[in-house]
Amino acid sequence: MRKVLAMMLALVLALSVLAGCTNGGNSGNKPADNQTTEAAQEGDQSAAEKAIADRKASGNMPTVTICFGNFAGKPAGVDRIGAAMSKITEEKLGIKVELTIDSIGALSQQMNLDLASGNAPDLFNGLLGGFMSSVNAGYLYDLEEDGLIDTYGAGIKECFKEIELNGCRVNGTLYGVPVKKDDAAGMFGISIPAEYLDTIGYDYASKYANEGDEIIYTDLDEIEGILTQLKEAYPDKTTFFMDATSVMSQCLEIDNIGNDYFGALCDPCNSLEVTNPFEDEKYYELCRRMYHWNHDLGFFSMDAATTDVATTVQVKSGSLCAYKTATKPGIKQQESNLCGMPVIIFQCGPDFKKASTYGTMPWVMNHATEDPIASMQVLNELYTNPELMTLMCWGEEGKEWKLAEDGQHITFADGVDAQNSEYYNNTNWELPNQFIAKIWEGDELTLWDRMQKFNDEARTSKAMGFTWDNSDVSNEYSALTNVYEEYRKQLELGFVDPDVVIPEMVERLKQAGLEKYMQAKADALKAWADAQ
Amino acid sequence: MKRKSVGEEGRFQILGNIIMILLSLAAVIPLILLLISSFTDDSALVRNGYSFFPQQWSAYAYQYIFTSGNSLTRAYLMSFVLTAIGVVVGLAITTLLAYGLSKKFLPGRGVITFLVVFTMLFNGGLVPTYMNYVNVFHVKDTFFGLLLPGLLMNAFNVMMMKSYFVSGVPDEILEAAYIDGANEYQTFLKIAFPLAKPIVATIALFIGIGYWNDWMNGYVYLSKATHLYTIQNLLNRMMQNIQFLQQNSSTISGANTGLASIPAVSVRMAMAVCGILPIVVIYPFIQNNFVKGITLGGVKG
Amino acid sequence: MAAINKEKLTPAKRKALVKRSIPIYIMMLPGLIYLVINNYMPMPGIVLAFKKYSAKFGIYRSPWNGLKNFTYLFSTPDALVITRNTILYNVAFIIINLIFAVAVAIILSELTGKGKKFYQSVILLPHLLSAVIISYLVFAFLSADNGFINNSILKPLGKEPIGWYDNAKYWPFILVFVNLWKGIGYNCIIYLSTILGFDRSYYEAARIDGATKWKQITKITLPLLRPTIIMLSLMAVGRIFYSDFGLFYQVPRNSGALFPVTNTIDTYVYRALIEQGDITKSAAAGVYQSLVGFVLILSANLLVRKLDPDSALF
């Protein structure tokens, strides 16, 4: 046996030397960036222009690869769209681009492997591979290295306020650029088909505060009344349902800094104090209300915690009366489309913007990108060139879309629909700047102006610009996640009595290191606040 | 005396058949449910749950699968080609290695056996394996990306086969052949291999199922080469999207839209049916040949 | 033959041995090359478990991190629960699967009718379903609102519907059952093929002696099966710290109320790393699981070698 072990050891050693050699070559052979330094010394605009001119003069076009995920797999037209995009960037920037689109689930798995093995694309949505974990593994390029973004990404900087960009800053380093999207969310929105409200004789038309509003602002007592009537009118349908994983994030004005609730700002617009949200009165109230709705009034399906059928699909099939959603401008149209019938949107909480909103799915640059300047210039173009963004969002004119009759909206090209289109991803929310792309028929032309206003006017967390890096307390994080997962659905969907179970959960969280984790979070937040 | 044993034999046959019928029912009933739900109208499925007697039939799920995106026929073809090549190559190297390990006189046999078993316990992990295959052997987006990683041979199969060679193929027969002047290759081909047919058929089946069921290799090693998708790759990508969205639904505002745009329950069921249907159709034929092989191998001594 | 190694070899014998061995080595070569490519070349990646990974340096040049990547597996109050669940389920699976697989293999081998082939292929089918699909099928039976058990069995009996996914007490049985259901057709194949390889003359002799079926099974089949049973069990012992992720995560639908009986090392690691995606920590979990399996398999093998040298793995 000893002989066997010795041989094995020798083999492993020999192999590790071998592997060490082959892999060593991959690291550290990034091209020297003296070009960048040189360029940065000249004037901003001219440096960018000079880079383009140099590239065109040399006739040496770098290729920048761009990647994002959708839900249907590689679209048939992706190469054609990529070529069309490349035509624009070749002409304007002297850079070729290559577009890759695949199923988001497969891509996010591959992205981790590709980043580790040096095969990843230059630009991609940080959602693939996870933004924070990519940062911690050193996969992402520092966008401010040698003034990269200032020199070559001026257009990007115009799209965002400094504080918004800071949402992608980790420990002071800028690793990404946010996407233009709904940054705030209307808390505790409820969507109910108009038809059902008509049946119970609820006069929703008179409830809007202003003519032409899309949301009725109300409170949970009013909703409870409506749901009670719906339950009577439709005893066979489930009265109410929430997606179990987003209850806290879409119902309560609590800022879960860093996307975990183990220490959060429970009064986020006024105070930077990190407290335990599970002991907060807001959480108790929510859980008690849900317990009342589920246990006492029977609004929920018994399968609420285990079903994986999307809420809107349930409504469409006629098995559900009402559900929770996060609201935003355009929500009424969106939910009506998804449900296949007109819905009325209620909202019981404020519009609220979390500190983490800009860091959820930023566009990032691969640390091993061959030509950072070219990548940054392409990224800049994606944020500023409407033609390019329209291509990326909707495909080519005449092939995928055509101008609608009003001459401003766009719609499916002749003979094309969502099923047979060669490029219909329906994932514009993860693209850099859908605000400058053309607007699809059905949405208002002013949608993005309203969205910008909504983002600007929402109640904003005081921690805006802070990102939480939990790598020092990741053991506690693992333990805490497992405990919370055990209780969350039961509590937040009202299957168990919160006055009994919340204290039990808090006790277990404390055993799992809640206090240590919260303290680390509070310290980091304080250090950040002091530096502001 | 004779009558008694017939009676007992008869009782055994009856009891055995009853047990097997019960087990078969347990296996088949859920599969029938699978088939029926794939033909159920999706709204009815969401509304009433799964049912053996659906309120509303619909072939939408199959329409969806056959019309959307990648070609199903092509994916089937890929699956068959992959499985066939995988079985032939895998079986060859597994059998040869196992045969060698069964030779008690072979110097270094213990060490090699240990090295084989060791791979069953320890592995380098996904990232190093990926780097090895992609950066050293460049299998990304090639057929080899489906064929090579993980599935071709594993320690379990080698050890099973080795143990069969040791116990089921008597040394005396092999030695006799050797002494009669046959060389090692001939002894293996003419005597050991035919005697090992039951296990050869079994391992072939294991390798075949491994390739047929695998989606991970396509998931990891294919990104641009969608023409290489096997049927499982095609079907599983959608499942993985669902899981991704469920994980991220608290952070992605578009998750709800995404979940709603993913084909519904009946389609997932139809995909599963598409995945196992060919096996149901083809397996009896394969089995026929296997059983012939096995019985041939079994008659000896 | 077995004694050859231990004898002092004469030069002539040694030469003959080498001459015989070379063709064997050549036959083994393709398999060994595959093991090197597929298993041993990535094997050094195990060091990842002990590194503080940074893409800048790559796997092998990243700084060492001691045993820090392992601590999350033990620092949780749930450590005991997940270890207990993993081990107990595996022990149950090993024993129950063994008994059923051997029984079914014996029955199938003794059946004479036409049904035999049909049974064999039908019970294999569940093995071809993915865990996600199995989770849907299980849900079809156990769903609280629409499930067959609640609607078609309990309701007509006038019993209250059961929230299957809220009650942890049922799940050890459900999981063992699902595992058995999924695996029985596959697991019995190996025993079946082994039995079919047995020398039929033993049975004929026994029949002539008037041995009953039961006697034939216990006195001939089972003893002949022993090496196979021991070997399969030994290999299963090596994987005792692993768990079938799909079975413990997908099938119970990630229901929190069931965690006390469904949380295993693999599901714990998965939940812990969803957000963090830390490759060093998942590597650490793998090393931990492998190491325990390694120690167990070595000790078990040692024991087997004492009791029954022919059945030992190596």
JSON list of C-alpha atoms in Angstrom, two decimals, chain A residues 1 3-5 7-8 11 22-23 26 70-74 98 100 102-106 108-110 113-114 116-117 119 127 181-182 243 245-246 249-250 259 308-314 316-319 323 325 334-335 338 360-361 419 426 429 488, chain B residues 42-44 46-47 60 64 67-68 70 110-111 114-115 118 126-127 130-131 134-136 140 216 218-226 229 237-238 240-242 244-246 248-265 268:
[
{"chain": "A", "resi": 1, "resn": "MET", "atom": "CA", "xyz": [0.00, 0.00, 0.00]},
{"chain": "A", "resi": 3, "resn": "LYS", "atom": "CA", "xyz": [4.31, 1.78, -2.58]},
{"chain": "A", "resi": 4, "resn": "VAL", "atom": "CA", "xyz": [1.02, 2.59, -4.18]},
{"chain": "A", "resi": 5, "resn": "LEU", "atom": "CA", "xyz": [0.70, 5.85, -2.32]},
{"chain": "A", "resi": 7, "resn": "MET", "atom": "CA", "xyz": [3.68, 6.23, -6.84]},
{"chain": "A", "resi": 8, "resn": "MET", "atom": "CA", "xyz": [0.50, 8.11, -6.82]},
{"chain": "A", "resi": 11, "resn": "LEU", "atom": "CA", "xyz": [2.39, 11.01, -10.49]},
{"chain": "A", "resi": 22, "resn": "THR", "atom": "CA", "xyz": [1.09, 24.97, -19.40]},
{"chain": "A", "resi": 23, "resn": "ASN", "atom": "CA", "xyz": [-1.16, 27.21, -17.41]},
{"chain": "A", "resi": 26, "resn": "ASN", "atom": "CA", "xyz": [-1.91, 32.21, -19.64]},
{"chain": "A", "resi": 70, "resn": "ASN", "atom": "CA", "xyz": [-31.90, 35.28, -23.45]},
{"chain": "A", "resi": 71, "resn": "PHE", "atom": "CA", "xyz": [-34.52, 32.62, -22.71]},
{"chain": "A", "resi": 72, "resn": "ALA", "atom": "CA", "xyz": [-34.86, 30.90, -26.03]},
{"chain": "A", "resi": 73, "resn": "GLY", "atom": "CA", "xyz": [-31.29, 30.02, -26.94]},
{"chain": "A", "resi": 74, "resn": "LYS", "atom": "CA", "xyz": [-29.18, 31.28, -29.79]},
{"chain": "A", "resi": 98, "resn": "GLU", "atom": "CA", "xyz": [-18.99, 39.93, -32.66]},
{"chain": "A", "resi": 100, "resn": "THR", "atom": "CA", "xyz": [-23.01, 36.02, -28.98]},
{"chain": "A", "resi": 102, "resn": "ASP", "atom": "CA", "xyz": [-27.39, 32.03, -25.82]},
{"chain": "A", "resi": 103, "resn": "SER", "atom": "CA", "xyz": [-29.67, 30.68, -23.13]},
{"chain": "A", "resi": 104, "resn": "ILE", "atom": "CA", "xyz": [-29.02, 32.66, -20.01]},
{"chain": "A", "resi": 105, "resn": "GLY", "atom": "CA", "xyz": [-28.76, 29.57, -17.81]},
{"chain": "A", "resi": 106, "resn": "ALA", "atom": "CA", "xyz": [-26.14, 27.90, -20.00]},
{"chain": "A", "resi": 108, "resn": "SER", "atom": "CA", "xyz": [-23.97, 31.93, -16.81]},
{"chain": "A", "resi": 109, "resn": "GLN", "atom": "CA", "xyz": [-22.45, 28.52, -16.22]},
{"chain": "A", "resi": 110, "resn": "GLN", "atom": "CA", "xyz": [-20.08, 28.87, -19.15]},
{"chain": "A", "resi": 113, "resn": "LEU", "atom": "CA", "xyz": [-15.52, 28.61, -16.81]},
{"chain": "A", "resi": 114, "resn": "ASP", "atom": "CA", "xyz": [-14.57, 30.89, -19.67]},
{"chain": "A", "resi": 116, "resn": "ALA", "atom": "CA", "xyz": [-11.27, 31.22, -15.42]},
{"chain": "A", "resi": 117, "resn": "SER", "atom": "CA", "xyz": [-9.79, 29.71, -18.57]},
{"chain": "A", "resi": 119, "resn": "ASN", "atom": "CA", "xyz": [-11.88, 32.34, -23.16]},
{"chain": "A", "resi": 127, "resn": "LEU", "atom": "CA", "xyz": [-25.33, 38.99, -14.42]},
{"chain": "A", "resi": 181, "resn": "LYS", "atom": "CA", "xyz": [-33.58, 50.44, -16.74]},
{"chain": "A", "resi": 182, "resn": "ASP", "atom": "CA", "xyz": [-36.18, 50.88, -14.04]},
{"chain": "A", "resi": 243, "resn": "ASP", "atom": "CA", "xyz": [-43.56, 34.77, -6.17]},
{"chain": "A", "resi": 245, "resn": "THR", "atom": "CA", "xyz": [-38.47, 34.66, -3.70]},
{"chain": "A", "resi": 246, "resn": "SER", "atom": "CA", "xyz": [-39.22, 38.34, -4.10]},
{"chain": "A", "resi": 249, "resn": "SER", "atom": "CA", "xyz": [-37.61, 42.92, -1.99]},
{"chain": "A", "resi": 250, "resn": "GLN", "atom": "CA", "xyz": [-40.82, 43.97, -3.68]},
{"chain": "A", "resi": 259, "resn": "ASN", "atom": "CA", "xyz": [-28.78, 41.81, -1.74]},
{"chain": "A", "resi": 308, "resn": "ASP", "atom": "CA", "xyz": [-42.98, 27.21, -10.13]},
{"chain": "A", "resi": 309, "resn": "VAL", "atom": "CA", "xyz": [-45.63, 28.46, -12.50]},
{"chain": "A", "resi": 310, "resn": "ALA", "atom": "CA", "xyz": [-45.24, 32.21, -13.02]},
{"chain": "A", "resi": 311, "resn": "THR", "atom": "CA", "xyz": [-48.02, 34.36, -11.57]},
{"chain": "A", "resi": 312, "resn": "THR", "atom": "CA", "xyz": [-49.05, 35.80, -14.90]},
{"chain": "A", "resi": 313, "resn": "VAL", "atom": "CA", "xyz": [-49.28, 32.34, -16.42]},
{"chain": "A", "resi": 314, "resn": "GLN", "atom": "CA", "xyz": [-51.62, 31.36, -13.61]},
{"chain": "A", "resi": 316, "resn": "LYS", "atom": "CA", "xyz": [-53.80, 33.62, -18.01]},
{"chain": "A", "resi": 317, "resn": "SER", "atom": "CA", "xyz": [-54.94, 30.07, -17.37]},
{"chain": "A", "resi": 318, "resn": "GLY", "atom": "CA", "xyz": [-57.77, 31.35, -15.22]},
{"chain": "A", "resi": 319, "resn": "SER", "atom": "CA", "xyz": [-56.65, 29.87, -11.93]},
{"chain": "A", "resi": 323, "resn": "TYR", "atom": "CA", "xyz": [-50.89, 38.79, -7.55]},
{"chain": "A", "resi": 325, "resn": "THR", "atom": "CA", "xyz": [-45.79, 42.77, -8.67]},
{"chain": "A", "resi": 334, "resn": "GLN", "atom": "CA", "xyz": [-46.61, 44.83, -19.50]},
{"chain": "A", "resi": 335, "resn": "GLU", "atom": "CA", "xyz": [-48.77, 42.87, -17.07]},
{"chain": "A", "resi": 338, "resn": "LEU", "atom": "CA", "xyz": [-48.42, 38.80, -19.87]},
{"chain": "A", "resi": 360, "resn": "THR", "atom": "CA", "xyz": [-27.32, 44.15, -10.13]},
{"chain": "A", "resi": 361, "resn": "MET", "atom": "CA", "xyz": [-26.57, 43.73, -13.81]},
{"chain": "A", "resi": 419, "resn": "GLN", "atom": "CA", "xyz": [-42.49, 32.75, -32.88]},
{"chain": "A", "resi": 426, "resn": "ASN", "atom": "CA", "xyz": [-37.42, 40.02, -25.16]},
{"chain": "A", "resi": 429, "resn": "TRP", "atom": "CA", "xyz": [-33.79, 45.12, -19.71]},
{"chain": "A", "resi": 488, "resn": "ARG", "atom": "CA", "xyz": [-38.60, 32.34, 4.23]},
{"chain": "B", "resi": 42, "resn": "ASP", "atom": "CA", "xyz": [-51.51, 24.15, -20.73]},
{"chain": "B", "resi": 43, "resn": "SER", "atom": "CA", "xyz": [-54.13, 26.30, -19.05]},
{"chain": "B", "resi": 44, "resn": "ALA", "atom": "CA", "xyz": [-55.97, 23.20, -17.94]},
{"chain": "B", "resi": 46, "resn": "VAL", "atom": "CA", "xyz": [-52.07, 25.02, -14.51]},
{"chain": "B", "resi": 47, "resn": "ARG", "atom": "CA", "xyz": [-55.68, 25.21, -13.40]},
{"chain": "B", "resi": 60, "resn": "TYR", "atom": "CA", "xyz": [-49.51, 22.62, -28.69]},
{"chain": "B", "resi": 64, "resn": "TYR", "atom": "CA", "xyz": [-43.94, 24.32, -30.09]},
{"chain": "B", "resi": 67, "resn": "THR", "atom": "CA", "xyz": [-41.43, 24.58, -34.86]},
{"chain": "B", "resi": 68, "resn": "SER", "atom": "CA", "xyz": [-39.16, 26.55, -32.58]},
{"chain": "B", "resi": 70, "resn": "ASN", "atom": "CA", "xyz": [-33.24, 24.15, -33.62]},
{"chain": "B", "resi": 110, "resn": "GLY", "atom": "CA", "xyz": [-2.13, -3.47, -7.85]},
{"chain": "B", "resi": 111, "resn": "VAL", "atom": "CA", "xyz": [-0.82, 0.00, -8.53]},
{"chain": "B", "resi": 114, "resn": "PHE", "atom": "CA", "xyz": [-5.43, 1.66, -7.34]},
{"chain": "B", "resi": 115, "resn": "LEU", "atom": "CA", "xyz": [-4.91, 4.46, -9.86]},
{"chain": "B", "resi": 118, "resn": "PHE", "atom": "CA", "xyz": [-8.53, 6.66, -7.23]},
{"chain": "B", "resi": 126, "resn": "LEU", "atom": "CA", "xyz": [-15.09, 21.40, -13.20]},
{"chain": "B", "resi": 127, "resn": "VAL", "atom": "CA", "xyz": [-12.88, 24.41, -13.76]},
{"chain": "B", "resi": 130, "resn": "TYR", "atom": "CA", "xyz": [-12.65, 22.57, -18.48]},
{"chain": "B", "resi": 131, "resn": "MET", "atom": "CA", "xyz": [-9.31, 24.34, -18.77]},
{"chain": "B", "resi": 134, "resn": "VAL", "atom": "CA", "xyz": [-10.50, 23.64, -23.78]},
{"chain": "B", "resi": 135, "resn": "ASN", "atom": "CA", "xyz": [-7.01, 25.10, -23.54]},
{"chain": "B", "resi": 136, "resn": "VAL", "atom": "CA", "xyz": [-4.93, 21.96, -24.02]},
{"chain": "B", "resi": 140, "resn": "LYS", "atom": "CA", "xyz": [-14.73, 23.50, -27.41]},
{"chain": "B", "resi": 216, "resn": "MET", "atom": "CA", "xyz": [-23.74, 18.60, -19.19]},
{"chain": "B", "resi": 218, "resn": "GLY", "atom": "CA", "xyz": [-23.10, 20.09, -24.42]},
{"chain": "B", "resi": 219, "resn": "TYR", "atom": "CA", "xyz": [-23.95, 22.67, -21.81]},
{"chain": "B", "resi": 220, "resn": "VAL", "atom": "CA", "xyz": [-20.34, 23.32, -20.97]},
{"chain": "B", "resi": 221, "resn": "TYR", "atom": "CA", "xyz": [-18.42, 22.59, -24.16]},
{"chain": "B", "resi": 222, "resn": "LEU", "atom": "CA", "xyz": [-20.76, 23.87, -26.85]},
{"chain": "B", "resi": 223, "resn": "SER", "atom": "CA", "xyz": [-21.46, 27.55, -27.20]},
{"chain": "B", "resi": 224, "resn": "LYS", "atom": "CA", "xyz": [-21.39, 28.56, -30.83]},
{"chain": "B", "resi": 225, "resn": "ALA", "atom": "CA", "xyz": [-21.79, 25.14, -32.40]},
{"chain": "B", "resi": 226, "resn": "THR", "atom": "CA", "xyz": [-25.54, 24.75, -32.00]},
{"chain": "B", "resi": 229, "resn": "TYR", "atom": "CA", "xyz": [-26.69, 19.89, -29.97]},
{"chain": "B", "resi": 237, "resn": "ARG", "atom": "CA", "xyz": [-31.34, 24.50, -21.93]},
{"chain": "B", "resi": 238, "resn": "MET", "atom": "CA", "xyz": [-34.87, 25.56, -21.26]},
{"chain": "B", "resi": 240, "resn": "GLN", "atom": "CA", "xyz": [-31.73, 25.58, -16.94]},
{"chain": "B", "resi": 241, "resn": "ASN", "atom": "CA", "xyz": [-33.23, 28.95, -17.84]},
{"chain": "B", "resi": 242, "resn": "ILE", "atom": "CA", "xyz": [-36.08, 28.30, -15.46]},
{"chain": "B", "resi": 244, "resn": "PHE", "atom": "CA", "xyz": [-31.57, 30.56, -13.42]},
{"chain": "B", "resi": 245, "resn": "LEU", "atom": "CA", "xyz": [-34.60, 32.82, -13.26]},
{"chain": "B", "resi": 246, "resn": "GLN", "atom": "CA", "xyz": [-35.81, 31.31, -10.02]},
{"chain": "B", "resi": 248, "resn": "ASN", "atom": "CA", "xyz": [-32.28, 35.49, -9.60]},
{"chain": "B", "resi": 249, "resn": "SER", "atom": "CA", "xyz": [-35.90, 36.53, -9.44]},
{"chain": "B", "resi": 250, "resn": "SER", "atom": "CA", "xyz": [-35.33, 38.79, -6.47]},
{"chain": "B", "resi": 251, "resn": "THR", "atom": "CA", "xyz": [-32.66, 40.80, -8.26]},
{"chain": "B", "resi": 252, "resn": "ILE", "atom": "CA", "xyz": [-33.75, 40.77, -11.89]},
{"chain": "B", "resi": 253, "resn": "SER", "atom": "CA", "xyz": [-36.71, 42.97, -12.50]},
{"chain": "B", "resi": 254, "resn": "GLY", "atom": "CA", "xyz": [-37.30, 41.23, -15.81]},
{"chain": "B", "resi": 255, "resn": "ALA", "atom": "CA", "xyz": [-37.40, 37.78, -14.22]},
{"chain": "B", "resi": 256, "resn": "ASN", "atom": "CA", "xyz": [-41.15, 37.65, -14.10]},
{"chain": "B", "resi": 257, "resn": "THR", "atom": "CA", "xyz": [-41.39, 38.58, -17.74]},
{"chain": "B", "resi": 258, "resn": "GLY", "atom": "CA", "xyz": [-38.77, 35.98, -18.47]},
{"chain": "B", "resi": 259, "resn": "LEU", "atom": "CA", "xyz": [-40.52, 33.21, -16.57]},
{"chain": "B", "resi": 260, "resn": "ALA", "atom": "CA", "xyz": [-43.74, 33.97, -18.36]},
{"chain": "B", "resi": 261, "resn": "SER", "atom": "CA", "xyz": [-42.03, 33.77, -21.73]},
{"chain": "B", "resi": 262, "resn": "ILE", "atom": "CA", "xyz": [-40.57, 30.35, -21.05]},
{"chain": "B", "resi": 263, "resn": "PRO", "atom": "CA", "xyz": [-42.67, 27.55, -22.48]},
{"chain": "B", "resi": 264, "resn": "ALA", "atom": "CA", "xyz": [-45.04, 26.17, -19.97]},
{"chain": "B", "resi": 265, "resn": "VAL", "atom": "CA", "xyz": [-45.41, 22.92, -18.12]},
{"chain": "B", "resi": 268, "resn": "ARG", "atom": "CA", "xyz": [-41.44, 20.59, -20.42]}
]
